[in-house]
Amino acid sequence: MKSINSFLITALSAAFVAGSALAAGPAPQAAKPDLAKGEAIYSAACVACHAADGNSGTPVNPKLAQQHPEYLLKQLQEFKSGKRANAVMSGMVAGLSNDDMRNIAYWLASKPAKPGFAKEKDTVALGERIYRGGIPDRQIAACASCHSPNGAGMPAQYPRMSGQHADYTAAQLVSFREGVRKNSVQMTQVASKMNDREIKAVSDYIAGLR
């Protein structure tokens, strides 16, 4: 008798939960990004460093055009929260709402990226070897395994890298290695095993990917 009562109570509880879920309806979906608003905010705040179309011409400032919007949104949110430390960017995003950041991210994703070029002939072979095969004897994974063979990355997971300024990429790898940038455990683990020559070589190689 007890077992029957227990069964009935469990069944009734499950039915109540299911009914409540149906009554609540489907979970609300995020509003469609407003690209016009994203462009307006970007034009007012970001152009000086990242150029009008997101293809920064300054080697220390990243190219943002055609970057995966989920990745851009995550970075903006982490600049605002302090998880990714950068005094300039933290100030720039302080007054932005989550919708503002989302609109900017999707507008930038809609802009075509301009290709870059590798410049260091003496290290391009080393850079390619690291990017495509890693450094197995030091347990350094191939960059291509996450960022794809052509540097296109994987939406919502890993950023697009192809054509990125070598100076910027190298600076980020050093920041991960030194523990200054702390918002990716995976990248910290990879960069911590790389020396300056390896970082510069793979950063230059990435700049020429397309």
CSV table of N, CA and C in Angstrom, one decimal, residues 16-170:
chain,number,residue,atom,x,y,z
A,16,PHE,N,2.3,17.9,-12.0
A,16,PHE,CA,2.2,19.3,-11.6
A,16,PHE,C,3.3,20.1,-12.2
A,17,VAL,N,4.5,19.5,-12.1
A,17,VAL,CA,5.7,20.2,-12.7
A,17,VAL,C,5.5,20.4,-14.2
A,18,ALA,N,5.1,19.4,-14.9
A,18,ALA,CA,4.9,19.4,-16.3
A,18,ALA,C,3.9,20.5,-16.7
A,19,GLY,N,2.8,20.5,-15.9
A,19,GLY,CA,1.7,21.4,-16.2
A,19,GLY,C,2.1,22.8,-16.0
A,20,SER,N,2.9,23.1,-14.9
A,20,SER,CA,3.5,24.4,-14.6
A,20,SER,C,4.3,24.9,-15.8
A,21,ALA,N,5.2,24.0,-16.3
A,21,ALA,CA,6.1,24.3,-17.4
A,21,ALA,C,5.3,24.7,-18.6
A,22,LEU,N,4.2,24.0,-18.9
A,22,LEU,CA,3.4,24.3,-20.1
A,22,LEU,C,2.7,25.6,-19.9
A,23,ALA,N,2.2,25.8,-18.7
A,23,ALA,CA,1.5,27.1,-18.4
A,23,ALA,C,2.4,28.3,-18.6
A,24,ALA,N,3.7,28.1,-18.2
A,24,ALA,CA,4.6,29.2,-18.3
A,24,ALA,C,5.0,29.5,-19.8
A,25,GLY,N,4.8,28.5,-20.7
A,25,GLY,CA,5.1,28.8,-22.1
A,25,GLY,C,6.6,28.6,-22.3
A,26,PRO,N,7.0,28.7,-23.6
A,26,PRO,CA,8.4,28.6,-24.0
A,26,PRO,C,9.2,29.7,-23.4
A,27,ALA,N,10.5,29.4,-23.2
A,27,ALA,CA,11.4,30.4,-22.7
A,27,ALA,C,11.5,31.6,-23.7
A,28,PRO,N,11.6,32.8,-23.2
A,28,PRO,CA,11.6,33.9,-24.1
A,28,PRO,C,13.0,33.9,-24.8
A,29,GLN,N,12.9,34.3,-26.1
A,29,GLN,CA,14.1,34.3,-26.9
A,29,GLN,C,14.7,35.7,-26.9
A,30,ALA,N,16.0,35.8,-27.0
A,30,ALA,CA,16.7,37.1,-27.0
A,30,ALA,C,16.2,37.9,-28.2
A,31,ALA,N,16.1,39.2,-28.1
A,31,ALA,CA,15.7,40.0,-29.2
A,31,ALA,C,16.7,40.0,-30.3
A,32,LYS,N,16.3,40.1,-31.5
A,32,LYS,CA,17.2,40.2,-32.6
A,32,LYS,C,18.1,41.4,-32.5
A,33,PRO,N,19.4,41.2,-32.8
A,33,PRO,CA,20.4,42.3,-32.6
A,33,PRO,C,20.0,43.4,-33.6
A,34,ASP,N,20.1,44.7,-33.0
A,34,ASP,CA,19.8,45.9,-33.8
A,34,ASP,C,21.2,46.4,-34.4
A,35,LEU,N,21.4,46.0,-35.6
A,35,LEU,CA,22.7,46.4,-36.2
A,35,LEU,C,22.9,47.9,-36.4
A,36,ALA,N,21.8,48.6,-36.6
A,36,ALA,CA,21.9,50.1,-36.8
A,36,ALA,C,22.3,50.7,-35.4
A,37,LYS,N,21.8,50.2,-34.3
A,37,LYS,CA,22.2,50.8,-33.0
A,37,LYS,C,23.6,50.4,-32.7
A,38,GLY,N,24.0,49.1,-33.1
A,38,GLY,CA,25.3,48.7,-32.9
A,38,GLY,C,26.3,49.6,-33.6
A,39,GLU,N,26.0,49.9,-34.9
A,39,GLU,CA,26.9,50.8,-35.7
A,39,GLU,C,27.0,52.1,-35.1
A,40,ALA,N,25.9,52.7,-34.6
A,40,ALA,CA,25.9,54.0,-34.0
A,40,ALA,C,26.7,54.1,-32.8
A,41,ILE,N,26.6,53.1,-31.9
A,41,ILE,CA,27.4,53.1,-30.7
A,41,ILE,C,28.9,52.9,-31.1
A,42,TYR,N,29.2,52.0,-32.0
A,42,TYR,CA,30.5,51.7,-32.4
A,42,TYR,C,31.2,53.0,-33.0
A,43,SER,N,30.4,53.7,-33.9
A,43,SER,CA,31.0,54.8,-34.5
A,43,SER,C,31.3,56.0,-33.5
A,44,ALA,N,30.5,56.0,-32.4
A,44,ALA,CA,30.7,57.1,-31.5
A,44,ALA,C,31.9,56.7,-30.5
A,45,ALA,N,32.1,55.5,-30.2
A,45,ALA,CA,33.1,55.1,-29.2
A,45,ALA,C,34.3,54.3,-29.6
A,46,CYS,N,34.2,53.6,-30.7
A,46,CYS,CA,35.3,52.6,-31.0
A,46,CYS,C,36.1,52.9,-32.2
A,47,VAL,N,35.7,53.8,-33.1
A,47,VAL,CA,36.3,54.0,-34.3
A,47,VAL,C,37.8,54.4,-34.2
A,48,ALA,N,38.1,55.2,-33.2
A,48,ALA,CA,39.5,55.8,-33.1
A,48,ALA,C,40.5,54.7,-32.9
A,49,CYS,N,40.2,53.6,-32.3
A,49,CYS,CA,41.1,52.5,-32.1
A,49,CYS,C,41.0,51.4,-33.1
A,50,HIS,N,39.7,51.1,-33.5
A,50,HIS,CA,39.5,49.9,-34.3
A,50,HIS,C,39.0,50.2,-35.8
A,51,ALA,N,39.0,51.4,-36.2
A,51,ALA,CA,38.7,51.8,-37.5
A,51,ALA,C,37.2,51.7,-37.8
A,52,ALA,N,36.8,52.4,-38.8
A,52,ALA,CA,35.4,52.6,-39.1
A,52,ALA,C,34.7,51.3,-39.4
A,53,ASP,N,35.4,50.3,-40.0
A,53,ASP,CA,34.8,49.0,-40.4
A,53,ASP,C,35.3,47.9,-39.6
A,54,GLY,N,36.0,48.2,-38.5
A,54,GLY,CA,36.5,47.1,-37.6
A,54,GLY,C,37.8,46.5,-38.0
A,55,ASN,N,38.4,47.0,-39.1
A,55,ASN,CA,39.7,46.5,-39.5
A,55,ASN,C,40.8,47.5,-39.1
A,56,SER,N,41.1,47.4,-37.8
A,56,SER,CA,42.1,48.3,-37.2
A,56,SER,C,43.4,48.3,-38.1
A,57,GLY,N,43.9,49.6,-38.3
A,57,GLY,CA,45.2,49.7,-39.0
A,57,GLY,C,46.3,49.9,-38.0
A,58,THR,N,46.1,49.8,-36.8
A,58,THR,CA,47.1,50.0,-35.7
A,58,THR,C,47.5,48.6,-35.2
A,59,PRO,N,48.7,48.2,-35.3
A,59,PRO,CA,49.1,46.8,-34.9
A,59,PRO,C,48.8,46.4,-33.5
A,60,VAL,N,48.8,47.4,-32.6
A,60,VAL,CA,48.5,47.0,-31.2
A,60,VAL,C,47.0,46.9,-30.9
A,61,ASN,N,46.2,47.3,-31.8
A,61,ASN,CA,44.7,47.2,-31.6
A,61,ASN,C,44.1,46.2,-32.5
A,62,PRO,N,43.4,45.3,-32.0
A,62,PRO,CA,42.9,44.1,-32.8
A,62,PRO,C,41.9,44.5,-33.9
A,63,LYS,N,42.0,43.7,-35.0
A,63,LYS,CA,40.9,43.7,-36.0
A,63,LYS,C,39.7,43.0,-35.4
A,64,LEU,N,38.6,43.6,-35.5
A,64,LEU,CA,37.3,43.0,-34.9
A,64,LEU,C,36.3,42.6,-36.0
A,65,ALA,N,36.5,43.1,-37.2
A,65,ALA,CA,35.6,42.7,-38.3
A,65,ALA,C,35.5,41.2,-38.5
A,66,GLN,N,34.3,40.8,-38.7
A,66,GLN,CA,34.0,39.4,-39.0
A,66,GLN,C,34.3,38.4,-37.9
A,67,GLN,N,34.5,39.0,-36.7
A,67,GLN,CA,34.8,38.1,-35.5
A,67,GLN,C,33.4,37.5,-35.1
A,68,HIS,N,33.5,36.3,-34.5
A,68,HIS,CA,32.3,35.6,-34.1
A,68,HIS,C,31.6,36.5,-33.0
A,69,PRO,N,30.3,36.8,-33.2
A,69,PRO,CA,29.7,37.8,-32.3
A,69,PRO,C,29.6,37.3,-30.8
A,70,GLU,N,29.5,36.0,-30.7
A,70,GLU,CA,29.4,35.4,-29.3
A,70,GLU,C,30.7,35.7,-28.6
A,71,TYR,N,31.8,35.5,-29.3
A,71,TYR,CA,33.1,35.8,-28.7
A,71,TYR,C,33.3,37.3,-28.4
A,72,LEU,N,32.9,38.1,-29.3
A,72,LEU,CA,33.0,39.6,-29.0
A,72,LEU,C,32.2,40.0,-27.8
A,73,LEU,N,30.9,39.5,-27.8
A,73,LEU,CA,30.1,39.8,-26.6
A,73,LEU,C,30.7,39.3,-25.3
A,74,LYS,N,31.2,38.1,-25.3
A,74,LYS,CA,31.9,37.6,-24.1
A,74,LYS,C,33.0,38.5,-23.6
A,75,GLN,N,33.8,39.0,-24.6
A,75,GLN,CA,35.0,39.8,-24.2
A,75,GLN,C,34.5,41.1,-23.7
A,76,LEU,N,33.5,41.7,-24.3
A,76,LEU,CA,33.0,43.0,-23.8
A,76,LEU,C,32.4,42.9,-22.4
A,77,GLN,N,31.7,41.8,-22.2
A,77,GLN,CA,31.1,41.5,-20.9
A,77,GLN,C,32.2,41.4,-19.8
A,78,GLU,N,33.3,40.7,-20.2
A,78,GLU,CA,34.3,40.4,-19.2
A,78,GLU,C,35.2,41.7,-19.0
A,79,PHE,N,35.3,42.6,-20.0
A,79,PHE,CA,35.9,43.9,-19.7
A,79,PHE,C,35.1,44.6,-18.7
A,80,LYS,N,33.8,44.6,-18.9
A,80,LYS,CA,32.9,45.3,-17.9
A,80,LYS,C,33.0,44.7,-16.5
A,81,SER,N,33.0,43.4,-16.4
A,81,SER,CA,33.0,42.8,-15.1
A,81,SER,C,34.3,42.8,-14.4
A,82,GLY,N,35.4,43.0,-15.2
A,82,GLY,CA,36.8,43.0,-14.7
A,82,GLY,C,37.4,41.7,-14.8
A,83,LYS,N,36.7,40.7,-15.3
A,83,LYS,CA,37.4,39.4,-15.5
A,83,LYS,C,38.5,39.5,-16.5
A,84,ARG,N,38.4,40.3,-17.5
A,84,ARG,CA,39.5,40.6,-18.4
A,84,ARG,C,39.9,42.1,-18.1
A,85,ALA,N,41.1,42.2,-17.6
A,85,ALA,CA,41.6,43.5,-17.2
A,85,ALA,C,42.2,44.3,-18.3
A,86,ASN,N,41.7,45.5,-18.5
A,86,ASN,CA,42.2,46.5,-19.5
A,86,ASN,C,41.6,47.8,-19.2
A,87,ALA,N,42.4,48.7,-18.7
A,87,ALA,CA,41.9,50.0,-18.2
A,87,ALA,C,41.1,50.8,-19.3
A,88,VAL,N,41.6,50.8,-20.5
A,88,VAL,CA,41.0,51.5,-21.6
A,88,VAL,C,39.6,50.9,-21.9
A,89,MET,N,39.6,49.6,-22.1
A,89,MET,CA,38.4,48.9,-22.5
A,89,MET,C,37.4,48.9,-21.4
A,90,SER,N,37.8,48.7,-20.2
A,90,SER,CA,36.9,48.8,-19.0
A,90,SER,C,36.1,50.1,-19.0
A,91,GLY,N,36.9,51.2,-19.2
A,91,GLY,CA,36.2,52.5,-19.3
A,91,GLY,C,35.3,52.6,-20.4
A,92,MET,N,35.6,52.1,-21.6
A,92,MET,CA,34.8,52.2,-22.8
A,92,MET,C,33.4,51.5,-22.6
A,93,VAL,N,33.5,50.3,-21.9
A,93,VAL,CA,32.2,49.5,-21.9
A,93,VAL,C,31.4,49.8,-20.6
A,94,ALA,N,32.0,50.6,-19.7
A,94,ALA,CA,31.3,50.8,-18.4
A,94,ALA,C,29.8,51.3,-18.5
A,95,GLY,N,29.5,52.1,-19.5
A,95,GLY,CA,28.2,52.6,-19.6
A,95,GLY,C,27.3,51.8,-20.6
A,96,LEU,N,27.8,50.7,-21.1
A,96,LEU,CA,27.1,50.0,-22.1
A,96,LEU,C,26.2,48.9,-21.4
A,97,SER,N,25.0,48.7,-21.9
A,97,SER,CA,24.1,47.7,-21.5
A,97,SER,C,24.5,46.4,-22.2
A,98,ASN,N,23.9,45.3,-21.8
A,98,ASN,CA,24.2,44.0,-22.4
A,98,ASN,C,23.7,44.0,-23.9
A,99,ASP,N,22.5,44.7,-24.1
A,99,ASP,CA,22.0,44.8,-25.4
A,99,ASP,C,22.9,45.7,-26.3
A,100,ASP,N,23.4,46.8,-25.7
A,100,ASP,CA,24.4,47.6,-26.5
A,100,ASP,C,25.6,46.8,-27.0
A,101,MET,N,26.1,46.0,-26.1
A,101,MET,CA,27.3,45.2,-26.4
A,101,MET,C,27.0,44.1,-27.4
A,102,ARG,N,25.8,43.6,-27.3
A,102,ARG,CA,25.3,42.5,-28.3
A,102,ARG,C,25.1,43.2,-29.6
A,103,ASN,N,24.6,44.3,-29.7
A,103,ASN,CA,24.4,45.0,-31.0
A,103,ASN,C,25.7,45.3,-31.7
A,104,ILE,N,26.6,45.8,-30.9
A,104,ILE,CA,28.0,46.1,-31.4
A,104,ILE,C,28.6,44.8,-32.0
A,105,ALA,N,28.5,43.8,-31.2
A,105,ALA,CA,29.2,42.5,-31.5
A,105,ALA,C,28.6,42.0,-32.9
A,106,TYR,N,27.3,42.0,-33.0
A,106,TYR,CA,26.7,41.5,-34.2
A,106,TYR,C,27.0,42.4,-35.4
A,107,TRP,N,27.0,43.7,-35.2
A,107,TRP,CA,27.4,44.6,-36.3
A,107,TRP,C,28.8,44.4,-36.8
A,108,LEU,N,29.7,44.2,-35.9
A,108,LEU,CA,31.1,43.9,-36.3
A,108,LEU,C,31.2,42.6,-37.0
A,109,ALA,N,30.5,41.6,-36.6
A,109,ALA,CA,30.5,40.3,-37.2
A,109,ALA,C,30.0,40.4,-38.7
A,110,SER,N,29.2,41.4,-39.0
A,110,SER,CA,28.7,41.6,-40.3
A,110,SER,C,29.6,42.2,-41.3
A,111,LYS,N,30.7,42.8,-40.8
A,111,LYS,CA,31.7,43.5,-41.6
A,111,LYS,C,32.8,42.6,-42.1
A,112,PRO,N,33.1,42.6,-43.3
A,112,PRO,CA,34.2,41.7,-43.8
A,112,PRO,C,35.6,42.0,-43.3
A,113,ALA,N,36.3,41.0,-43.0
A,113,ALA,CA,37.7,41.2,-42.5
A,113,ALA,C,38.7,41.4,-43.7
A,114,LYS,N,39.6,42.3,-43.5
A,114,LYS,CA,40.6,42.5,-44.5
A,114,LYS,C,41.8,41.5,-44.2
A,115,PRO,N,42.4,40.9,-45.2
A,115,PRO,CA,43.5,40.0,-45.0
A,115,PRO,C,44.7,40.6,-44.5
A,116,GLY,N,45.5,39.9,-43.8
A,116,GLY,CA,46.8,40.4,-43.3
A,116,GLY,C,47.9,39.6,-44.0
A,117,PHE,N,49.2,39.8,-43.5
A,117,PHE,CA,50.3,39.2,-44.2
A,117,PHE,C,51.4,38.8,-43.2
A,118,ALA,N,52.0,37.7,-43.3
A,118,ALA,CA,53.1,37.3,-42.5
A,118,ALA,C,54.3,38.1,-43.0
A,119,LYS,N,55.2,38.5,-42.2
A,119,LYS,CA,56.3,39.4,-42.6
A,119,LYS,C,57.7,38.8,-42.3
A,120,GLU,N,57.8,37.8,-41.4
A,120,GLU,CA,59.0,37.3,-40.9
A,120,GLU,C,59.4,36.0,-41.7
A,121,LYS,N,60.1,36.1,-42.8
A,121,LYS,CA,60.5,34.9,-43.6
A,121,LYS,C,61.3,33.9,-42.8
A,122,ASP,N,62.1,34.4,-41.9
A,122,ASP,CA,63.0,33.5,-41.2
A,122,ASP,C,62.3,32.6,-40.2
A,123,THR,N,61.0,33.0,-39.8
A,123,THR,CA,60.3,32.2,-38.7
A,123,THR,C,59.0,31.6,-39.2
A,124,VAL,N,58.7,31.8,-40.5
A,124,VAL,CA,57.3,31.4,-40.9
A,124,VAL,C,57.2,29.9,-40.9
A,125,ALA,N,58.2,29.2,-41.1
A,125,ALA,CA,58.2,27.7,-41.0
A,125,ALA,C,57.9,27.2,-39.6
A,126,LEU,N,58.6,27.9,-38.7
A,126,LEU,CA,58.4,27.6,-37.2
A,126,LEU,C,56.9,27.9,-36.8
A,127,GLY,N,56.5,29.1,-37.3
A,127,GLY,CA,55.1,29.5,-36.9
A,127,GLY,C,54.1,28.5,-37.5
A,128,GLU,N,54.3,28.1,-38.7
A,128,GLU,CA,53.3,27.1,-39.3
A,128,GLU,C,53.4,25.8,-38.6
A,129,ARG,N,54.6,25.4,-38.2
A,129,ARG,CA,54.7,24.1,-37.5
A,129,ARG,C,53.9,24.1,-36.2
A,130,ILE,N,54.1,25.2,-35.4
A,130,ILE,CA,53.4,25.3,-34.2
A,130,ILE,C,51.9,25.4,-34.4
A,131,TYR,N,51.4,26.3,-35.3
A,131,TYR,CA,50.0,26.4,-35.6
A,131,TYR,C,49.3,25.1,-36.0
A,132,ARG,N,50.0,24.4,-36.8
A,132,ARG,CA,49.3,23.2,-37.4
A,132,ARG,C,49.6,21.9,-36.6
A,133,GLY,N,50.7,21.9,-35.9
A,133,GLY,CA,51.1,20.6,-35.2
A,133,GLY,C,51.4,20.8,-33.8
A,134,GLY,N,51.5,22.0,-33.3
A,134,GLY,CA,51.8,22.2,-31.9
A,134,GLY,C,53.3,21.9,-31.6
A,135,ILE,N,53.6,21.7,-30.4
A,135,ILE,CA,54.9,21.3,-30.0
A,135,ILE,C,54.7,20.0,-29.1
A,136,PRO,N,54.6,18.9,-29.7
A,136,PRO,CA,54.3,17.6,-28.9
A,136,PRO,C,55.1,17.3,-27.7
A,137,ASP,N,56.4,17.5,-27.8
A,137,ASP,CA,57.3,17.2,-26.7
A,137,ASP,C,57.1,18.0,-25.5
A,138,ARG,N,56.4,19.2,-25.6
A,138,ARG,CA,56.1,20.0,-24.5
A,138,ARG,C,54.6,20.1,-24.2
A,139,GLN,N,53.8,19.2,-24.8
A,139,GLN,CA,52.4,19.1,-24.7
A,139,GLN,C,51.7,20.4,-25.0
A,140,ILE,N,52.2,21.1,-26.1
A,140,ILE,CA,51.5,22.3,-26.6
A,140,ILE,C,50.7,21.9,-27.8
A,141,ALA,N,49.4,22.1,-27.7
A,141,ALA,CA,48.4,21.7,-28.7
A,141,ALA,C,48.5,22.6,-29.9
A,142,ALA,N,48.2,22.0,-31.1
A,142,ALA,CA,48.2,22.8,-32.3
A,142,ALA,C,47.1,23.8,-32.2
A,143,CYS,N,47.4,25.0,-32.6
A,143,CYS,CA,46.4,26.1,-32.6
A,143,CYS,C,45.2,25.8,-33.5
A,144,ALA,N,45.5,25.1,-34.6
A,144,ALA,CA,44.5,24.7,-35.6
A,144,ALA,C,43.4,23.9,-35.0
A,145,SER,N,43.7,23.1,-34.0
A,145,SER,CA,42.7,22.2,-33.4
A,145,SER,C,41.5,23.0,-32.8
A,146,CYS,N,41.7,24.2,-32.4
A,146,CYS,CA,40.6,25.0,-31.9
A,146,CYS,C,40.3,26.2,-32.8
A,147,HIS,N,41.3,26.8,-33.5
A,147,HIS,CA,41.0,27.9,-34.3
A,147,HIS,C,40.9,27.6,-35.8
A,148,SER,N,40.9,26.3,-36.1
A,148,SER,CA,40.7,25.8,-37.5
A,148,SER,C,41.9,26.0,-38.3
A,149,PRO,N,42.1,25.2,-39.4
A,149,PRO,CA,43.3,25.2,-40.2
A,149,PRO,C,43.5,26.6,-40.9
A,150,ASN,N,42.4,27.3,-41.2
A,150,ASN,CA,42.6,28.6,-41.9
A,150,ASN,C,42.4,29.8,-40.9
A,151,GLY,N,42.3,29.5,-39.6
A,151,GLY,CA,42.2,30.6,-38.7
A,151,GLY,C,40.8,31.1,-38.5
A,152,ALA,N,39.8,30.4,-39.1
A,152,ALA,CA,38.4,30.9,-39.0
A,152,ALA,C,37.8,30.8,-37.6
A,153,GLY,N,38.4,29.9,-36.8
A,153,GLY,CA,37.8,29.7,-35.5
A,153,GLY,C,36.6,28.8,-35.5
A,154,MET,N,35.9,28.8,-34.4
A,154,MET,CA,34.6,28.0,-34.3
A,154,MET,C,33.6,28.9,-33.5
A,155,PRO,N,32.5,29.2,-34.2
A,155,PRO,CA,31.5,30.2,-33.6
A,155,PRO,C,31.1,29.7,-32.2
A,156,ALA,N,31.0,30.7,-31.4
A,156,ALA,CA,30.6,30.6,-30.0
A,156,ALA,C,31.6,29.9,-29.1
A,157,GLN,N,32.7,29.4,-29.7
A,157,GLN,CA,33.7,28.7,-28.9
A,157,GLN,C,35.1,29.4,-29.0
A,158,TYR,N,35.6,29.4,-30.2
A,158,TYR,CA,37.0,29.9,-30.4
A,158,TYR,C,37.0,31.0,-31.4
A,159,PRO,N,37.8,32.1,-31.1
A,159,PRO,CA,37.7,33.3,-32.0
A,159,PRO,C,38.4,33.1,-33.3
A,160,ARG,N,38.0,33.8,-34.3
A,160,ARG,CA,38.6,33.9,-35.6
A,160,ARG,C,40.0,34.6,-35.4
A,161,MET,N,41.0,34.0,-36.0
A,161,MET,CA,42.4,34.5,-35.8
A,161,MET,C,43.0,35.0,-37.1
A,162,SER,N,42.6,34.5,-38.2
A,162,SER,CA,43.2,34.8,-39.5
A,162,SER,C,43.3,36.3,-39.8
A,163,GLY,N,44.5,36.7,-40.2
A,163,GLY,CA,44.7,38.1,-40.6
A,163,GLY,C,44.9,39.1,-39.4
A,164,GLN,N,44.8,38.5,-38.2
A,164,GLN,CA,45.0,39.4,-37.0
A,164,GLN,C,46.4,40.0,-36.9
A,165,HIS,N,46.5,41.2,-36.5
A,165,HIS,CA,47.8,41.8,-36.3
A,165,HIS,C,48.8,40.9,-35.5
A,166,ALA,N,50.0,40.7,-36.0
A,166,ALA,CA,50.9,39.8,-35.2
A,166,ALA,C,51.3,40.5,-33.9
A,167,ASP,N,51.4,41.8,-33.9
A,167,ASP,CA,51.8,42.5,-32.6
A,167,ASP,C,50.7,42.2,-31.5
A,168,TYR,N,49.4,42.3,-31.9
A,168,TYR,CA,48.4,42.1,-31.0
A,168,TYR,C,48.3,40.7,-30.5
A,169,THR,N,48.4,39.7,-31.4
A,169,THR,CA,48.3,38.3,-31.0
A,169,THR,C,49.5,38.0,-30.1
A,170,ALA,N,50.7,38.4,-30.4
A,170,ALA,CA,51.8,38.2,-29.6
A,170,ALA,C,51.6,38.8,-28.2
